[in-house]
CSV table of C-alpha atoms in Angstrom, one decimal:
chain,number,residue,atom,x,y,z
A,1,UNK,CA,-7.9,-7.5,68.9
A,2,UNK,CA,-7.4,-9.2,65.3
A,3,UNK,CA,-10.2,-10.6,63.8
A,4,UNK,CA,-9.7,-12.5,60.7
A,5,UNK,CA,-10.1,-15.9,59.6
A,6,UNK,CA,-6.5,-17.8,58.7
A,7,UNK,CA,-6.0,-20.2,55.6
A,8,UNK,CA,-2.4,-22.0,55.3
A,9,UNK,CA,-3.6,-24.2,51.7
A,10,UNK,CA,-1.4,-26.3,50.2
A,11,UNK,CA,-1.4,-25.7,46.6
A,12,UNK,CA,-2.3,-22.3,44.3
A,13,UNK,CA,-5.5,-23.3,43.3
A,14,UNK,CA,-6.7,-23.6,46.7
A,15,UNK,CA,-4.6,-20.0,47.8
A,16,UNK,CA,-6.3,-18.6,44.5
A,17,UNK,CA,-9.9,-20.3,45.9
A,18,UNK,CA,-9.9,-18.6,49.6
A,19,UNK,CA,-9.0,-15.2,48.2
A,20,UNK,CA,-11.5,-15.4,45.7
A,21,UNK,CA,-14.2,-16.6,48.6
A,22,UNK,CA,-13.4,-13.9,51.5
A,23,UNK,CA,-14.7,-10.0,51.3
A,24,UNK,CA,-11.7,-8.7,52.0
A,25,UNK,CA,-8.8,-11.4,51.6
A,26,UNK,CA,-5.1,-10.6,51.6
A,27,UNK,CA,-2.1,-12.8,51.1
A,28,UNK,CA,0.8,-13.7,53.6
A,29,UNK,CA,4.0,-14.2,52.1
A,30,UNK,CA,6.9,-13.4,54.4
A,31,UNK,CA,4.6,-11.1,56.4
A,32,UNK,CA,7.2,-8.3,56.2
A,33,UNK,CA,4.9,-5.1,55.7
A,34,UNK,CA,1.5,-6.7,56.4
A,35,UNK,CA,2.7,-8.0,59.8
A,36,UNK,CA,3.5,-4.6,60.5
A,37,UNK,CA,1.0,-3.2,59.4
A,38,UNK,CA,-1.8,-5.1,61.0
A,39,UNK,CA,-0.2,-4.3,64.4
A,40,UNK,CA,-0.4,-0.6,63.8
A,41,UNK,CA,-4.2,-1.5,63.2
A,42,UNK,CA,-3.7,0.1,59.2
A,43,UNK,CA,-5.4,-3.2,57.7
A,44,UNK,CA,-7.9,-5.6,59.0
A,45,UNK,CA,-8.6,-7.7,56.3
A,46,UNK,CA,-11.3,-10.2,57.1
A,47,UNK,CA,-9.1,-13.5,55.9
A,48,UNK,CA,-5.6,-14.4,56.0
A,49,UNK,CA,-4.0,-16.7,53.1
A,50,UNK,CA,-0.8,-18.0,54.5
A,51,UNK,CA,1.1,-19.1,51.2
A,52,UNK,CA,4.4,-20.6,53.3
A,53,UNK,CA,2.8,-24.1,53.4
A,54,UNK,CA,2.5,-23.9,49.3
A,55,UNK,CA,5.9,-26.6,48.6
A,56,UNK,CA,5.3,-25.3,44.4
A,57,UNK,CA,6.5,-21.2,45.5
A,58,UNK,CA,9.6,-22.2,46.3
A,59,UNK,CA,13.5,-23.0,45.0
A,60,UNK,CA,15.5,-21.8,42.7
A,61,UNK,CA,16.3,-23.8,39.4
A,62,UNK,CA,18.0,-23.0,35.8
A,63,UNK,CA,15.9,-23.3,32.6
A,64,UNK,CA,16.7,-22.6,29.4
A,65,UNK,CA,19.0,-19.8,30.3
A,66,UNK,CA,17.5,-18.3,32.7
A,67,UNK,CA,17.1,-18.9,36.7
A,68,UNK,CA,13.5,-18.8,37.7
A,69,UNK,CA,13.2,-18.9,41.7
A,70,UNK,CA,9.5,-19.5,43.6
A,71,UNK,CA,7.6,-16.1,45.1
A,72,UNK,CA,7.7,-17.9,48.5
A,73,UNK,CA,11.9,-18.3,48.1
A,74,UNK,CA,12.9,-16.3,51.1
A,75,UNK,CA,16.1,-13.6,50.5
A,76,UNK,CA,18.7,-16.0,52.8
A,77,UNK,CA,18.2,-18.9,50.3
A,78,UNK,CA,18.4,-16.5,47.4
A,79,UNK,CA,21.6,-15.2,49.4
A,80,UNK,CA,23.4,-18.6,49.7
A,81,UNK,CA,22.1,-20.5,46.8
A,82,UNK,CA,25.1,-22.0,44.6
A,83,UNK,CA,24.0,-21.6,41.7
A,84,UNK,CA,22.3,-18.0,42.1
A,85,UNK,CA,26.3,-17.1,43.1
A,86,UNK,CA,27.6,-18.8,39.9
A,87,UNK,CA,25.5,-17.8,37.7
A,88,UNK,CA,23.7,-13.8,39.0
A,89,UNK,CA,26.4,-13.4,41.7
A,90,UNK,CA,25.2,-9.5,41.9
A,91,UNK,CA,21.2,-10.9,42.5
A,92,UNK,CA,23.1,-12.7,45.4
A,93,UNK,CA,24.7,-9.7,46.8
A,94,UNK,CA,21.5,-7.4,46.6
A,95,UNK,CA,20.1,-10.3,48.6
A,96,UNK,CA,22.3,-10.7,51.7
A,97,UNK,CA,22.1,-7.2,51.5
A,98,UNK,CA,18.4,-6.8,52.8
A,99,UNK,CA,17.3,-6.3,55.8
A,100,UNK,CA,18.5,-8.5,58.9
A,101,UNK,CA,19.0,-11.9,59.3
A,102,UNK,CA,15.7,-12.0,60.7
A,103,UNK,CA,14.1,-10.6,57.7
A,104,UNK,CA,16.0,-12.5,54.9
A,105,UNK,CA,14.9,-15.4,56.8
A,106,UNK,CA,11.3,-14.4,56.3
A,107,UNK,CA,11.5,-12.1,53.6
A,108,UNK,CA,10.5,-13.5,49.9
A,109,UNK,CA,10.9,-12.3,46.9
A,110,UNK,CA,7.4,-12.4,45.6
A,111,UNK,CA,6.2,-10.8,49.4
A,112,UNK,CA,8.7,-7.9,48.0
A,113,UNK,CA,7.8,-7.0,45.0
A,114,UNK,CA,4.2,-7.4,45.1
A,115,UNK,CA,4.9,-4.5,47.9
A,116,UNK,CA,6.5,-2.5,45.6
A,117,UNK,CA,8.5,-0.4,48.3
A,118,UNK,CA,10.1,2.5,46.7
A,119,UNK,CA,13.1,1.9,49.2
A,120,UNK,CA,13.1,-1.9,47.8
A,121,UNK,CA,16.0,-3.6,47.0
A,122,UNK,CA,14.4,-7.0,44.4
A,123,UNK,CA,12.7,-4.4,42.0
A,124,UNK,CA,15.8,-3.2,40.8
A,125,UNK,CA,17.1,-6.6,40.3
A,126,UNK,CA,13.5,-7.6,38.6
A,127,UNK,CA,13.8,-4.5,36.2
A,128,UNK,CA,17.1,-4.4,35.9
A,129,UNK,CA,18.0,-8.0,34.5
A,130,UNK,CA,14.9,-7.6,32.4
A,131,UNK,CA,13.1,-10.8,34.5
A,132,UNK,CA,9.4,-11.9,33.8
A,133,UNK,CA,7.2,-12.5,37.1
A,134,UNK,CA,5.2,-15.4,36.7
A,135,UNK,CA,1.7,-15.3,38.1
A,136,UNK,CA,-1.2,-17.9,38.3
A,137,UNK,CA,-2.9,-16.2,35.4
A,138,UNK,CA,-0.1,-14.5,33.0
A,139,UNK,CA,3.4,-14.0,32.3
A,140,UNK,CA,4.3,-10.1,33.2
A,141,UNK,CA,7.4,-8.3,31.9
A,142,UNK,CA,9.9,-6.1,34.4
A,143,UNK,CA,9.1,-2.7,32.4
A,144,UNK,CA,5.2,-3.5,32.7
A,145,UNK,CA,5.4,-4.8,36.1
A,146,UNK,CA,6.1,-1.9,38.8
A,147,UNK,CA,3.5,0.9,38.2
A,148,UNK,CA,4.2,3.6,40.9
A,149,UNK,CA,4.9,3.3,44.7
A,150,UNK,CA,3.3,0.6,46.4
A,151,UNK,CA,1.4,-0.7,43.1
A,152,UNK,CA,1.9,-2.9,40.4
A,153,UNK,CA,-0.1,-4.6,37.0
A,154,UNK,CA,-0.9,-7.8,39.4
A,155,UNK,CA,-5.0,-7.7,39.4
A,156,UNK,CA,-7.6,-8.1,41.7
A,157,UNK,CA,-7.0,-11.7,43.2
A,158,UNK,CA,-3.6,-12.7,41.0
A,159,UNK,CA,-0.7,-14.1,42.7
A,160,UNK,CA,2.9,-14.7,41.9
A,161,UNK,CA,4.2,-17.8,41.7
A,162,UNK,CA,7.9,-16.7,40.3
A,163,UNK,CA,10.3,-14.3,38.9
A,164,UNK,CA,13.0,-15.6,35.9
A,165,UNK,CA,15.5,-13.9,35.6
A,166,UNK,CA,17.7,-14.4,32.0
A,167,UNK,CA,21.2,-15.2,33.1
A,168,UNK,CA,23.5,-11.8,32.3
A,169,UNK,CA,27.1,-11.7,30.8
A,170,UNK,CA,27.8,-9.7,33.4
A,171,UNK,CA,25.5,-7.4,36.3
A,172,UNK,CA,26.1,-5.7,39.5
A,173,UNK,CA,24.4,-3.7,42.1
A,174,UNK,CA,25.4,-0.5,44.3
A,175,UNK,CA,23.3,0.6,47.4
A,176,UNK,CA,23.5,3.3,49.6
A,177,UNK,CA,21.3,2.0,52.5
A,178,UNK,CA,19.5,3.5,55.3
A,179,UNK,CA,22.0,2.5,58.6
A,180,UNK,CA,19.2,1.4,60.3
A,181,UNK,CA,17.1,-0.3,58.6
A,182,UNK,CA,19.3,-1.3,55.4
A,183,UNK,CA,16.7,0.1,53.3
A,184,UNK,CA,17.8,1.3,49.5
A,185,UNK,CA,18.1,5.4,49.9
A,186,UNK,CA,19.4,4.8,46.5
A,187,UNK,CA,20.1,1.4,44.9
A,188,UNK,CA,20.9,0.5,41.0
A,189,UNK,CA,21.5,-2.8,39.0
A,190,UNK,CA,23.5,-2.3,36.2
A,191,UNK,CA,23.2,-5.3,33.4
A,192,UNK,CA,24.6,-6.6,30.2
A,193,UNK,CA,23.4,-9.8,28.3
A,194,UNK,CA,20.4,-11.4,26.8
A,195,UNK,CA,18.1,-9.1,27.8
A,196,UNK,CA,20.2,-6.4,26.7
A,197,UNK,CA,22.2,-3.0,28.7
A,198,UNK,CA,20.1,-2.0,31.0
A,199,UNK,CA,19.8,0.2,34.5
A,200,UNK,CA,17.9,0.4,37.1
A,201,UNK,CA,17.3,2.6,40.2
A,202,UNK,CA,15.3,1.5,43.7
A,203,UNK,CA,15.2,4.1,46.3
A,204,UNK,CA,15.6,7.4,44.8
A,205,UNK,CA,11.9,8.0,43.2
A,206,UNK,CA,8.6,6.7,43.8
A,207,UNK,CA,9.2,3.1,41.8
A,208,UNK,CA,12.0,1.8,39.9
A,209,UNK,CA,12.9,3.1,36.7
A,210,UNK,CA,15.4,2.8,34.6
A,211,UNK,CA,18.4,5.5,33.4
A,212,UNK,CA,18.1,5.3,29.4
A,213,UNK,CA,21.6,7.5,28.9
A,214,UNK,CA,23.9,5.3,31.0
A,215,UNK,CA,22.3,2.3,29.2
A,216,UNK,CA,23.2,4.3,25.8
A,217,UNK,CA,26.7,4.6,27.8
A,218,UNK,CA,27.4,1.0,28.4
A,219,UNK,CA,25.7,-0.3,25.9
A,220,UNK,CA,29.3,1.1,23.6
A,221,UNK,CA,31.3,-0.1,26.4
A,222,UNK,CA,30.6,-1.8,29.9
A,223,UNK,CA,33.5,0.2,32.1
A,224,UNK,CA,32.7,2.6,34.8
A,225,UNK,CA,34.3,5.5,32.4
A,226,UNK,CA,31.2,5.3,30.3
A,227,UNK,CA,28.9,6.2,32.8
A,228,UNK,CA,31.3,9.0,34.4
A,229,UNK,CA,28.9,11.5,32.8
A,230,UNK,CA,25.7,10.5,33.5
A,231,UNK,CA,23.0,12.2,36.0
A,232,UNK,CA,19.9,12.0,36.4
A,233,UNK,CA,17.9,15.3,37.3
A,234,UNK,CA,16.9,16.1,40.8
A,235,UNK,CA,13.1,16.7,40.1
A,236,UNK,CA,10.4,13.9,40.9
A,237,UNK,CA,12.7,12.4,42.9
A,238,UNK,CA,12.2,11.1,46.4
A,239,UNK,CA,12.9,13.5,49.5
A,240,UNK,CA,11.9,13.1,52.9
A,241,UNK,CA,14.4,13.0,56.8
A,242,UNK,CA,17.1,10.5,54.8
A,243,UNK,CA,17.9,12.4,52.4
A,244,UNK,CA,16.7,15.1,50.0
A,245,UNK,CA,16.0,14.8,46.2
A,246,UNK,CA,19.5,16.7,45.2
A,247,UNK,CA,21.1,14.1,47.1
A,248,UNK,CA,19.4,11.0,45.8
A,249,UNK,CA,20.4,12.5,42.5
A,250,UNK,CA,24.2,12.9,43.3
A,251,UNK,CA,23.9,9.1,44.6
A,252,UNK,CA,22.4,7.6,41.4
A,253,UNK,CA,25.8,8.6,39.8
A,254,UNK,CA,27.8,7.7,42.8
A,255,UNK,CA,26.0,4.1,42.8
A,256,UNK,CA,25.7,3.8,38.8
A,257,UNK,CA,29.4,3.6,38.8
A,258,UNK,CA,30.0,1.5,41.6
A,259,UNK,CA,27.8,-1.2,40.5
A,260,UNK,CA,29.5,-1.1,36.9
A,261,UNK,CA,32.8,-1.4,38.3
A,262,UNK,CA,31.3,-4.6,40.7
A,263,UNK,CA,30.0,-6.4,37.1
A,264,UNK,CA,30.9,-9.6,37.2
């Protein structure tokens, strides 16, 4: 049977409070991994912090150039939010593309990449539009964010309270996804504007990283031509029943182009 004690608080503080007071605390955000894996009996933490009562995690809002949107904003609103279309239109699409309904429904973006699944769709978008995840205790930049598969720079007890993502002149993103369960086998943003040209890849190696000769590429020209060229190597990358790491690296170039030619 579970055995843990459950905390729904209302604010940060009192989310940042319980953690700090149980032995073995972990946070519920959409529940989308953790769920799973306390059925499978992986984790039994001794406490619970259920963050969806928290009103401050969520929306989505533009400031000063930039679209910051609440850890506890679940991937449907991020999906259909009207300005998110307008103004990131390609963070929009990488949205509706997660999952189910059921789990973009439930799903949140600070639940995501504080999971840091390699097969994750939201880090690309986090490192690839340059964002800055907001915490209770720091500010934390994409490139110093994501640390290797299934960790991150959060500490001991930190949580997210946002991402903000600088609005791009143009961005789009390319995935090749698992048929089953929509998973990124290989994913990339592709991004021009404030932040500067930049790539990113989800799916194909342990954590996101990002392709520093298509960036080069674009960087002289934003057009799918520029990037015909570019590959990435085969070695360190991901290989397991979905695909090998030859084929991930054949689908980084396949993607990388696609998602330049979606830029918008």
């Amino acid at each position: 049977m579970y055995d843990f004690n459950h905390h729904r608080p209302g604010s940060v503080a009192e989310a940042a409070s319980a953690l700090a007071g149980a032995s073995d605390g972990k946070l519920l955000a959409g529940g989308m991994t953790l769920i799973a894996t306390l059925k499978q009996r992986l984790a039994s933490p001794s406490d619970l912090i259920d963050l969806g009562a928290i009103a401050e995690l969520k929306g989505i809002k533009e400031d000063g150039g930039a679209l910051v949107i609440g850890a506890m904003t679940t991937h449907a609103t991020v999906a259909n939010d009207a300005t998110v279309k307008a103004k990131i239109p390609a963070l929009a699409a990488l949205a509706e593309g997660i999952g189910d309904a059921q789990v973009r429904n439930c799903g949140t973006i600070g639940g995501s990449i504080a999971n840091n699944d390699p097969a994750a769709d939201y880090p690309a978008a986090v490192v690839g539009l340059g964002a800055t995840v907001h915490t209770d205790k720091r500010q934390i930049a994409a490139d110093d964010f994501f640390t290797g598969m299934f960790e991150t720079a959060l500490d001991e007890g930190e949580i997210i309270t946002a991402v903000s993502f600088p609005i791009p002149e143009k961005a789009g993103y390319a995935k090749f996804a698992n048929p089953a369960s929509r998973y990124a086998i290989v994913g990339v943003m592709a991004a021009s504007g404030p932040a500067g040209t930049r790539v990113a890849v989800t799916g194909a190696g342990p954590s996101v990283f990002r392709i520093g000769d298509a960036e080069a590429a674009l960087g002289s020209g934003f057009s799918a031509d520029a990037v015909s060229g570019v590959t990435v190597g085969a070695d360190g990358l991901n290989a397991d029943m979905h695909a090998s790491a030859d084929y991930r690296a054949h689908l980084v170039s396949v993607m990388l182009r696609r998602a330049v030619e979606s830029a918008s």
